[in-house]
XYZ file of C-alpha atoms in Angstrom:
591
model
C 141.039 84.510 46.997
C 137.875 86.599 47.718
C 137.778 88.445 50.994
C 134.471 88.660 52.124
C 134.695 91.797 54.358
C 132.488 93.056 57.257
C 130.127 96.225 56.443
C 132.256 99.372 55.549
C 135.657 97.548 56.494
C 138.955 97.447 53.919
C 141.707 95.104 53.934
C 143.791 96.927 51.135
C 146.360 97.747 53.684
C 146.828 94.470 54.972
C 147.071 92.843 51.952
C 149.287 95.109 50.758
C 151.549 94.964 53.345
C 151.596 90.729 53.188
C 152.939 91.456 49.716
C 149.459 90.726 47.698
C 147.818 92.171 44.897
C 144.562 93.639 45.014
C 141.704 92.964 42.746
C 138.241 93.888 41.871
C 135.850 94.787 44.353
C 132.718 92.850 44.613
C 129.797 94.969 46.234
C 127.277 92.470 45.730
C 128.981 89.791 48.369
C 131.045 92.767 50.261
C 134.042 91.379 48.999
C 137.590 91.917 47.961
C 139.549 89.988 45.303
C 143.419 89.665 46.006
C 146.479 87.366 45.034
C 148.239 86.644 48.154
C 150.838 84.053 49.419
C 149.825 80.991 50.947
C 151.645 82.031 54.038
C 149.348 85.126 54.336
C 146.108 83.445 54.810
C 146.187 82.996 58.417
C 147.032 86.288 59.186
C 143.909 87.486 56.956
C 141.727 84.941 58.308
C 142.615 86.432 62.097
C 141.357 89.835 61.094
C 138.196 91.119 62.908
C 137.378 92.940 59.456
C 137.506 89.634 57.400
C 134.497 87.747 57.585
C 135.646 84.674 55.454
C 138.112 83.732 52.628
C 136.899 81.898 49.811
C 139.159 80.561 46.636
C 138.584 82.145 43.559
C 138.070 79.229 41.663
C 138.102 78.450 38.246
C 134.608 78.182 36.289
C 133.999 77.004 32.865
C 131.482 76.789 30.084
C 129.451 73.538 30.386
C 117.433 73.745 18.211
C 115.700 72.822 15.647
C 113.853 70.035 17.238
C 114.308 71.250 20.810
C 111.453 74.113 20.711
C 108.921 71.716 19.204
C 109.916 68.842 21.899
C 109.120 71.505 24.899
C 106.317 73.069 23.215
C 107.667 76.422 22.862
C 107.007 76.553 19.088
C 103.514 76.063 20.405
C 103.207 78.871 22.350
C 104.910 81.234 19.690
C 102.290 79.931 17.100
C 99.313 79.798 19.063
C 99.720 82.254 21.820
C 102.068 85.087 19.647
C 104.779 85.142 23.004
C 108.433 85.410 21.767
C 109.691 86.863 25.031
C 109.344 90.860 23.865
C 110.054 93.118 26.439
C 111.935 90.459 28.629
C 115.709 91.417 29.141
C 118.111 88.289 29.945
C 121.738 88.651 30.885
C 123.896 85.932 29.532
C 127.020 85.748 31.660
C 129.228 83.299 29.308
C 132.091 83.801 26.781
C 130.572 86.976 24.902
C 128.993 86.963 21.576
C 129.502 87.633 18.022
C 129.026 90.795 16.627
C 127.948 89.995 12.969
C 125.546 86.938 13.003
C 122.424 87.269 11.120
C 120.337 85.352 13.522
C 120.761 87.996 16.059
C 120.689 91.138 13.774
C 121.623 94.522 15.145
C 119.251 94.934 18.082
C 119.076 91.908 19.998
C 121.883 92.655 22.107
C 121.167 95.507 24.132
C 124.280 95.980 25.845
C 127.906 94.030 26.058
C 130.145 94.363 28.981
C 133.674 92.591 28.867
C 134.899 91.452 32.302
C 138.090 89.624 30.782
C 139.956 91.690 28.323
C 137.596 94.777 28.757
C 136.685 95.642 25.198
C 133.917 97.672 24.316
C 132.734 95.949 21.031
C 131.006 92.848 21.147
C 132.977 89.409 20.400
C 133.345 85.895 21.171
C 136.686 84.043 21.006
C 135.363 81.092 22.762
C 132.143 80.828 21.189
C 130.139 78.981 23.756
C 128.245 82.430 24.580
C 126.966 82.755 20.997
C 125.571 79.332 20.961
C 123.965 80.158 23.973
C 122.506 83.392 22.953
C 121.130 82.005 19.713
C 119.237 78.987 21.904
C 117.764 82.431 23.829
C 116.914 84.713 20.988
C 118.079 83.656 17.769
C 115.782 84.428 15.007
C 116.370 81.973 12.845
C 117.286 83.862 9.611
C 120.165 81.735 8.087
C 117.759 78.848 8.293
C 114.253 80.142 6.904
C 113.199 79.918 11.150
C 114.096 76.286 11.536
C 116.604 76.920 14.344
C 115.012 80.041 16.011
C 115.653 80.272 19.698
C 113.042 79.734 22.078
C 112.171 83.677 22.966
C 113.215 85.192 19.664
C 111.852 88.663 21.037
C 113.917 88.792 24.532
C 116.765 91.528 24.429
C 120.104 90.517 25.951
C 122.925 91.858 28.194
C 125.749 89.678 27.163
C 128.392 89.947 30.028
C 131.844 88.200 29.003
C 133.183 86.106 31.883
C 135.346 83.184 29.936
C 138.559 83.739 27.820
C 139.128 81.986 24.410
C 139.936 78.713 26.160
C 136.509 78.937 27.949
C 138.079 79.544 31.261
C 137.217 82.309 34.111
C 137.132 83.102 37.439
C 134.047 83.252 40.051
C 135.074 86.682 40.700
C 134.158 87.477 36.914
C 130.697 86.002 37.356
C 130.263 87.694 40.740
C 131.153 91.032 38.964
C 128.738 90.190 36.121
C 125.845 89.292 38.065
C 126.098 92.438 40.125
C 126.239 94.551 36.969
C 122.975 92.756 35.968
C 121.654 93.436 39.480
C 122.584 97.243 39.346
C 121.357 97.609 35.648
C 118.158 95.457 35.929
C 115.574 98.276 35.926
C 117.383 100.258 32.743
C 117.552 96.723 30.792
C 114.453 95.317 31.932
C 116.571 92.138 33.464
C 114.303 89.650 34.696
C 116.609 86.497 33.840
C 120.334 85.519 34.363
C 121.458 82.774 32.590
C 124.698 80.983 33.652
C 125.559 78.207 31.422
C 128.696 77.844 33.469
C 129.685 75.901 36.697
C 132.574 75.950 39.211
C 133.709 73.318 41.759
C 131.975 73.163 45.080
C 134.665 73.591 47.630
C 132.334 75.061 50.481
C 128.946 75.393 51.754
C 126.258 77.515 49.850
C 125.732 79.535 52.606
C 129.099 80.814 52.471
C 130.193 80.366 48.800
C 130.673 84.260 47.621
C 129.233 82.660 43.738
C 125.975 81.066 45.355
C 125.643 84.468 47.427
C 126.110 86.450 44.667
C 123.169 84.519 43.172
C 121.122 84.984 46.069
C 121.158 88.657 45.683
C 120.040 88.641 42.327
C 117.141 86.298 43.271
C 116.182 88.770 46.041
C 115.989 91.558 43.373
C 113.606 89.747 41.411
C 115.758 88.243 39.105
C 115.557 84.395 38.210
C 119.101 82.964 37.887
C 119.154 79.683 35.757
C 122.445 77.608 36.053
C 123.827 74.674 34.351
C 124.027 71.443 36.653
C 127.177 70.487 34.806
C 128.648 67.590 32.890
C 129.835 64.984 35.338
C 127.138 62.607 35.367
C 129.322 59.841 34.257
C 133.050 59.115 35.942
C 136.251 58.091 33.729
C 135.249 54.750 32.833
C 131.306 55.518 32.133
C 129.960 54.960 35.221
C 126.824 56.854 36.308
C 127.837 58.786 39.412
C 125.957 61.269 41.734
C 127.070 64.711 43.505
C 128.512 66.187 40.811
C 126.626 69.369 40.571
C 128.653 72.571 40.250
C 128.122 76.007 41.713
C 126.154 78.002 41.603
C 123.497 75.036 40.932
C 123.845 73.551 44.176
C 122.249 76.622 45.850
C 118.386 76.109 46.470
C 117.644 79.582 45.347
C 118.556 78.991 41.582
C 116.900 76.954 39.083
C 119.587 74.108 38.272
C 118.929 72.601 34.808
C 120.138 69.269 33.798
C 120.191 67.751 30.312
C 117.976 65.260 28.310
C 118.238 64.305 24.969
C 115.117 64.305 22.381
C 116.902 61.580 20.451
C 116.356 63.084 17.119
C 112.305 63.378 17.561
C 109.669 66.022 18.409
C 108.057 63.083 20.109
C 108.562 63.466 24.017
C 107.893 59.641 24.584
C 111.291 58.675 23.905
C 113.011 61.770 25.819
C 115.700 60.457 28.059
C 118.231 62.074 30.491
C 121.686 62.622 29.277
C 124.184 60.788 30.499
C 126.800 63.075 31.179
C 124.352 65.414 32.916
C 125.359 65.903 36.326
C 123.084 64.148 38.999
C 122.383 65.578 42.459
C 122.852 66.067 45.327
C 125.002 69.303 45.730
C 128.351 68.474 47.501
C 128.739 69.461 51.233
C 124.825 70.637 51.770
C 123.801 67.288 50.161
C 120.819 69.456 48.595
C 118.046 68.320 46.234
C 119.458 68.917 42.426
C 118.620 68.997 39.690
C 115.347 71.155 39.440
C 114.583 69.686 36.284
C 115.912 68.885 32.851
C 115.702 70.396 29.416
C 117.049 69.423 25.787
C 120.688 69.769 25.785
C 122.258 67.221 23.351
C 123.224 67.820 19.917
C 121.402 71.478 20.184
C 121.930 73.262 16.696
C 122.477 77.050 17.268
C 125.010 80.074 16.450
C 128.811 80.039 15.908
C 131.433 82.205 15.055
C 133.818 81.304 12.535
C 136.678 82.533 14.176
C 136.033 81.227 17.405
C 137.753 78.225 19.438
C 134.569 76.180 19.060
C 134.512 76.848 15.481
C 138.009 75.928 15.088
C 138.052 72.896 17.015
C 134.944 71.251 16.302
C 134.712 70.961 12.266
C 132.262 67.983 12.330
C 129.882 69.829 14.360
C 129.640 72.606 11.936
C 126.141 72.985 10.218
C 125.073 74.871 7.156
C 121.719 76.845 6.920
C 119.524 77.461 4.070
C 120.943 80.997 2.653
C 124.236 81.689 1.482
C 126.707 82.481 3.994
C 130.742 82.996 3.970
C 131.059 80.286 6.487
C 128.844 77.530 8.189
C 126.397 79.778 10.725
C 125.619 76.923 12.982
C 127.359 74.518 15.150
C 125.765 71.308 16.919
C 126.726 71.256 20.774
C 125.965 69.146 23.771
C 125.985 69.756 27.479
C 124.006 71.360 30.542
C 124.870 74.576 29.002
C 122.884 74.250 26.249
C 119.745 72.983 28.336
C 120.120 76.023 30.432
C 119.224 78.746 28.123
C 116.262 76.549 26.986
C 114.892 76.920 30.251
C 115.587 80.646 30.464
C 114.328 81.300 27.357
C 110.937 79.559 28.353
C 110.992 81.937 31.418
C 111.000 84.875 29.148
C 107.814 83.354 27.513
C 106.390 83.154 31.203
C 107.342 86.566 32.037
C 105.906 87.972 28.956
C 102.863 86.439 29.814
C 102.902 87.233 33.807
C 105.161 89.589 34.150
C 104.428 89.480 38.138
C 105.674 86.303 38.631
C 108.494 86.046 41.307
C 111.486 83.790 40.934
C 109.983 81.283 43.535
C 106.869 81.127 41.810
C 108.636 80.834 37.958
C 110.534 77.600 39.699
C 107.187 76.175 41.190
C 105.475 76.306 37.824
C 108.195 74.936 35.817
C 108.181 71.894 38.329
C 104.602 71.713 38.768
C 104.111 71.495 34.917
C 107.266 69.523 33.821
C 106.393 65.792 32.854
C 108.106 63.246 35.264
C 109.512 59.858 33.475
C 108.409 57.212 35.956
C 111.706 55.005 36.103
C 114.010 57.897 35.987
C 115.536 58.611 39.330
C 115.074 62.227 41.382
C 118.762 62.933 41.381
C 118.981 62.746 37.595
C 115.693 64.555 36.383
C 114.609 66.648 39.349
C 110.844 67.502 39.100
C 110.950 65.948 35.457
C 111.105 67.103 31.854
C 110.514 70.780 30.827
C 107.116 71.388 29.529
C 107.334 74.867 28.055
C 103.515 74.949 27.012
C 102.180 73.985 30.116
C 104.338 76.242 32.114
C 103.383 79.260 29.907
C 99.814 78.516 29.920
C 99.410 77.954 33.663
C 101.510 81.388 34.011
C 98.987 82.975 31.954
C 96.040 81.290 33.912
C 97.638 83.079 36.963
C 97.883 86.784 35.313
C 93.809 86.127 34.263
C 93.048 85.309 37.974
C 92.568 81.678 37.535
C 93.926 78.952 39.935
C 94.587 76.908 37.391
C 94.783 76.976 33.291
C 91.410 76.290 31.401
C 93.506 74.926 28.696
C 95.116 72.419 30.344
C 92.840 69.539 28.706
C 94.522 70.613 25.329
C 98.141 70.117 26.551
C 98.987 66.659 25.272
C 101.783 66.446 27.971
C 101.040 65.165 31.321
C 101.728 67.359 34.329
C 103.910 66.244 37.367
C 101.556 68.080 39.929
C 104.248 68.588 42.167
C 107.202 70.461 43.534
C 110.398 69.750 45.215
C 110.651 71.684 48.071
C 113.589 70.832 50.462
C 113.853 66.756 50.109
C 110.149 66.552 49.685
C 108.050 66.092 46.651
C 105.207 67.751 47.516
C 101.917 66.807 45.405
C 97.982 66.397 46.384
C 97.205 70.148 45.855
C 97.263 72.946 43.286
C 99.582 76.193 43.458
C 98.114 79.323 43.987
C 99.995 82.554 42.902
C 98.926 84.298 46.557
C 100.937 81.917 48.574
C 103.353 82.973 50.781
C 106.341 80.377 49.264
C 106.420 82.480 46.339
C 107.181 86.153 47.961
C 110.523 87.641 48.299
C 112.782 86.543 51.188
C 111.432 83.134 51.335
C 114.356 80.663 50.238
C 113.384 77.901 48.112
C 112.871 74.791 50.534
C 112.739 76.608 53.872
C 110.050 75.332 56.493
C 108.902 78.968 57.599
C 108.931 82.347 55.893
C 111.439 84.738 57.354
C 108.780 85.954 60.105
C 108.418 82.446 61.388
C 104.928 81.866 59.361
C 104.595 78.122 58.064
C 105.342 78.102 54.189
C 102.347 77.443 52.109
C 102.177 76.418 48.555
C 98.498 76.593 47.582
C 95.411 74.807 48.373
C 94.958 71.173 49.241
C 92.584 69.096 47.477
C 91.492 65.184 47.287
C 93.121 62.971 44.691
C 89.966 62.836 42.726
C 89.753 66.616 42.598
C 93.186 67.222 41.771
C 92.839 64.528 38.877
C 89.853 66.608 37.724
C 91.895 69.931 37.525
C 95.511 68.246 36.962
C 95.062 65.779 34.172
C 92.802 67.312 32.042
C 89.103 67.686 32.375
C 88.079 71.476 31.505
C 87.482 73.703 34.278
C 84.298 75.866 33.890
C 84.607 78.182 36.511
C 87.716 79.401 38.354
C 88.368 77.775 41.521
C 87.192 80.390 44.491
C 89.783 80.477 47.283
C 89.739 83.216 49.644
C 93.079 85.294 49.951
C 95.220 86.079 51.550
C 95.844 82.836 52.152
C 95.857 81.277 55.836
C 99.158 79.058 55.865
C 97.743 77.213 59.276
C 94.710 75.678 57.256
C 95.703 75.839 53.396
C 98.692 73.771 52.977
C 99.513 71.086 50.505
C 102.146 68.620 51.044
C 103.429 65.195 51.411
C 100.912 61.897 51.578
C 102.769 60.561 54.437
C 104.170 57.517 52.002
C 107.497 56.853 51.272
C 107.249 58.008 47.763
C 106.559 61.567 48.506
C 110.439 62.021 49.790
C 112.858 62.652 47.332
C 115.627 61.998 49.535
C 115.620 60.638 53.362
C 114.395 57.419 55.255
C 111.731 55.450 53.777
C 110.280 51.905 53.924
C 110.362 51.856 50.195
C 114.467 51.663 49.524
C 113.720 52.751 45.783
C 112.685 56.045 46.935
C 115.287 56.970 49.026
C 117.746 58.961 47.187
C 119.326 61.422 49.798
C 119.318 63.843 52.427
C 117.390 65.745 55.165
C 113.852 66.202 55.892
C 112.840 69.671 56.055
C 109.256 69.199 56.674
C 109.940 70.565 60.193
C 111.996 73.384 61.385
C 115.226 71.533 62.383
C 117.134 70.474 59.423
C 120.216 70.346 60.844
C 120.591 66.456 61.276
C 121.594 65.160 57.805
C 120.424 61.517 57.167
C 122.462 59.871 54.519
C 120.420 57.261 52.607
C 122.122 54.577 50.811
C 120.957 52.690 47.587
C 120.343 48.955 46.844
C 120.921 49.339 43.430
C 124.726 47.963 43.088
C 125.099 49.618 39.788
C 124.878 53.202 41.482
C 126.989 55.133 43.923
C 126.552 54.476 47.389
C 127.700 57.176 49.690
C 129.813 56.451 52.827
C 128.095 57.616 56.494
C 129.944 59.779 58.850
C 129.468 61.738 62.067
C 129.957 64.920 60.364
C 130.550 66.138 56.805
C 134.093 67.617 57.392
C 135.839 64.338 57.638
C 134.147 62.226 55.171
C 133.354 64.162 51.941
C 132.062 61.508 49.373
C 131.970 57.712 49.502
C 132.653 54.967 47.057
C 131.321 52.287 44.537
C 129.631 49.333 45.344
C 131.310 47.204 42.520
C 132.871 44.700 44.298
C 135.230 43.833 40.805
C 136.774 47.214 41.080
C 138.390 49.616 43.493
C 137.314 52.912 41.747
C 136.771 55.678 44.208
C 133.703 57.652 42.346
C 134.151 60.688 44.153
C 137.030 61.460 47.013
C 137.223 60.867 50.950
C 138.572 62.436 53.760
C 139.564 65.970 54.889
C 139.805 69.062 52.705
C 143.727 68.898 53.026
C 143.492 65.681 51.179
C 141.374 66.872 48.332
C 142.132 65.139 45.291
C 142.092 67.689 42.612
C 141.416 65.505 39.848
C 137.898 65.460 39.853
C 137.298 69.383 40.068
C 140.488 70.148 37.862
C 142.224 72.170 40.506
C 145.754 72.996 40.287
C 148.331 72.059 42.870
C 148.756 76.106 43.670
C 144.786 76.229 44.687
C 145.150 72.795 46.319
C 147.791 73.870 48.826
C 145.878 76.954 49.529
C 142.793 75.232 50.444
C 144.530 73.534 52.842
C 146.175 76.570 54.301
C 142.650 78.078 54.364
C 141.806 74.720 56.316
C 144.683 75.248 58.957
C 143.626 79.127 59.176
C 139.885 78.211 59.847
C 140.981 75.440 62.546
C 143.653 78.220 64.155
C 140.779 80.810 64.022
């Protein structure tokens, strides 16, 4: 378990008296890891010093054409940006110590939270693959399999073992370390190509709260959406976003497929990519998608993935003792594509805040017309557009003057809460991007209305967003007056990402957070019988999920009923953890 303690409190003596075993402290969330008998949960929950109890749940790990498809190759070749000066924390299974594409300087530091070894290694192979997508030089392939940001430096933190398994306490400790060392290692991005099951709200989950602390420290947190886009019989299912990807303050990345070409026109969302919404809180996710199918990146010949996937091994163009590359698919591969892009953005404009980074990524993404928002989020990653818009903000311009040269159509929108906001332009001075503002909130912590930028007419926005050259920067007085400079929804059903609207095709999920009160959850239903319909209830405590509309089957896509009846097959929970969760539920009721 992870005990969340009141400030300055300690539960050490009680845990020992209850015949428990103390683990590591998690200072970032005021937590204490402990292994305790199920019978001790009620006693612990009743202690004034214990603010909450959470399961220390299991967490698992979820380029050649990729860089060209998203425009990262163009950025390197034409803008000379490669992520230099930007540090990325890679929280994964470790990294190999010998690969030519990483050299001897790319990994600035290695920290092992599993076996506590000092030297770099990767017995699973997942982290090495992710590191290559981020910052591989392409040495063994004559540059063909170069990473997105080959100039970035890496803090590699091992939280997964040789089988790709770990615990959220490992991840929290790694996030804590990255925050503590962000200045020394220039950490601006955390890449989490791992996911855990969602057992509680993101407002109380220690893992999501640790990610929030990192964002509040100025670090952009990028995480995989998960690979639960299909059920056991191959049907598309919704609601499979893993933690911490269910939290609004992180950037949650789904996987797309470039279908073997560099042409964006044939890109599609991967079938395995988890769809939204997030469980329990029903938040809008993912934030966007990036290539994650058949991604060719680095491998370690002694790792589990290398040894168990012989058909996925790939030779390079220079002689090596073993195949230096491996082709893998998953949202774990898509996340570092976005993290690498962010490194390019931050090199171009170091002043970007985490919220502004997300806004730029969504605003410049390409929205596919016939793809549902719960599958693609704001759209398909456009690294070229994102970097150019970041550069324009650094130069004091409102929109990139070189927008006309970008062949990719920008969405011109962001997803804020449950609304797809458009009809305006982003401005870097808007209060939505300031530290402390939670993504999706209707107001700032001091009570002001959230502002994203300047409102403009459809014709004027077309002139700026869709390609006409901007001869002069748009003049907007700053600081912004959020009462008069606010842009948002058009008032039509198409502007809702989820909620109630006349146009059922645009109903996906959730709550309308356009006002101050976001407490009433409105559950939407789809008229498309090929997709999941979610059950209505008076409260999410009793009915968690819904069932399939397919009249020919009795397949339950996601489980229903109370926590004590939670079916552990969907998330891989063990019987022991299920009984602990039931005991925890009883303890909360008693409390």
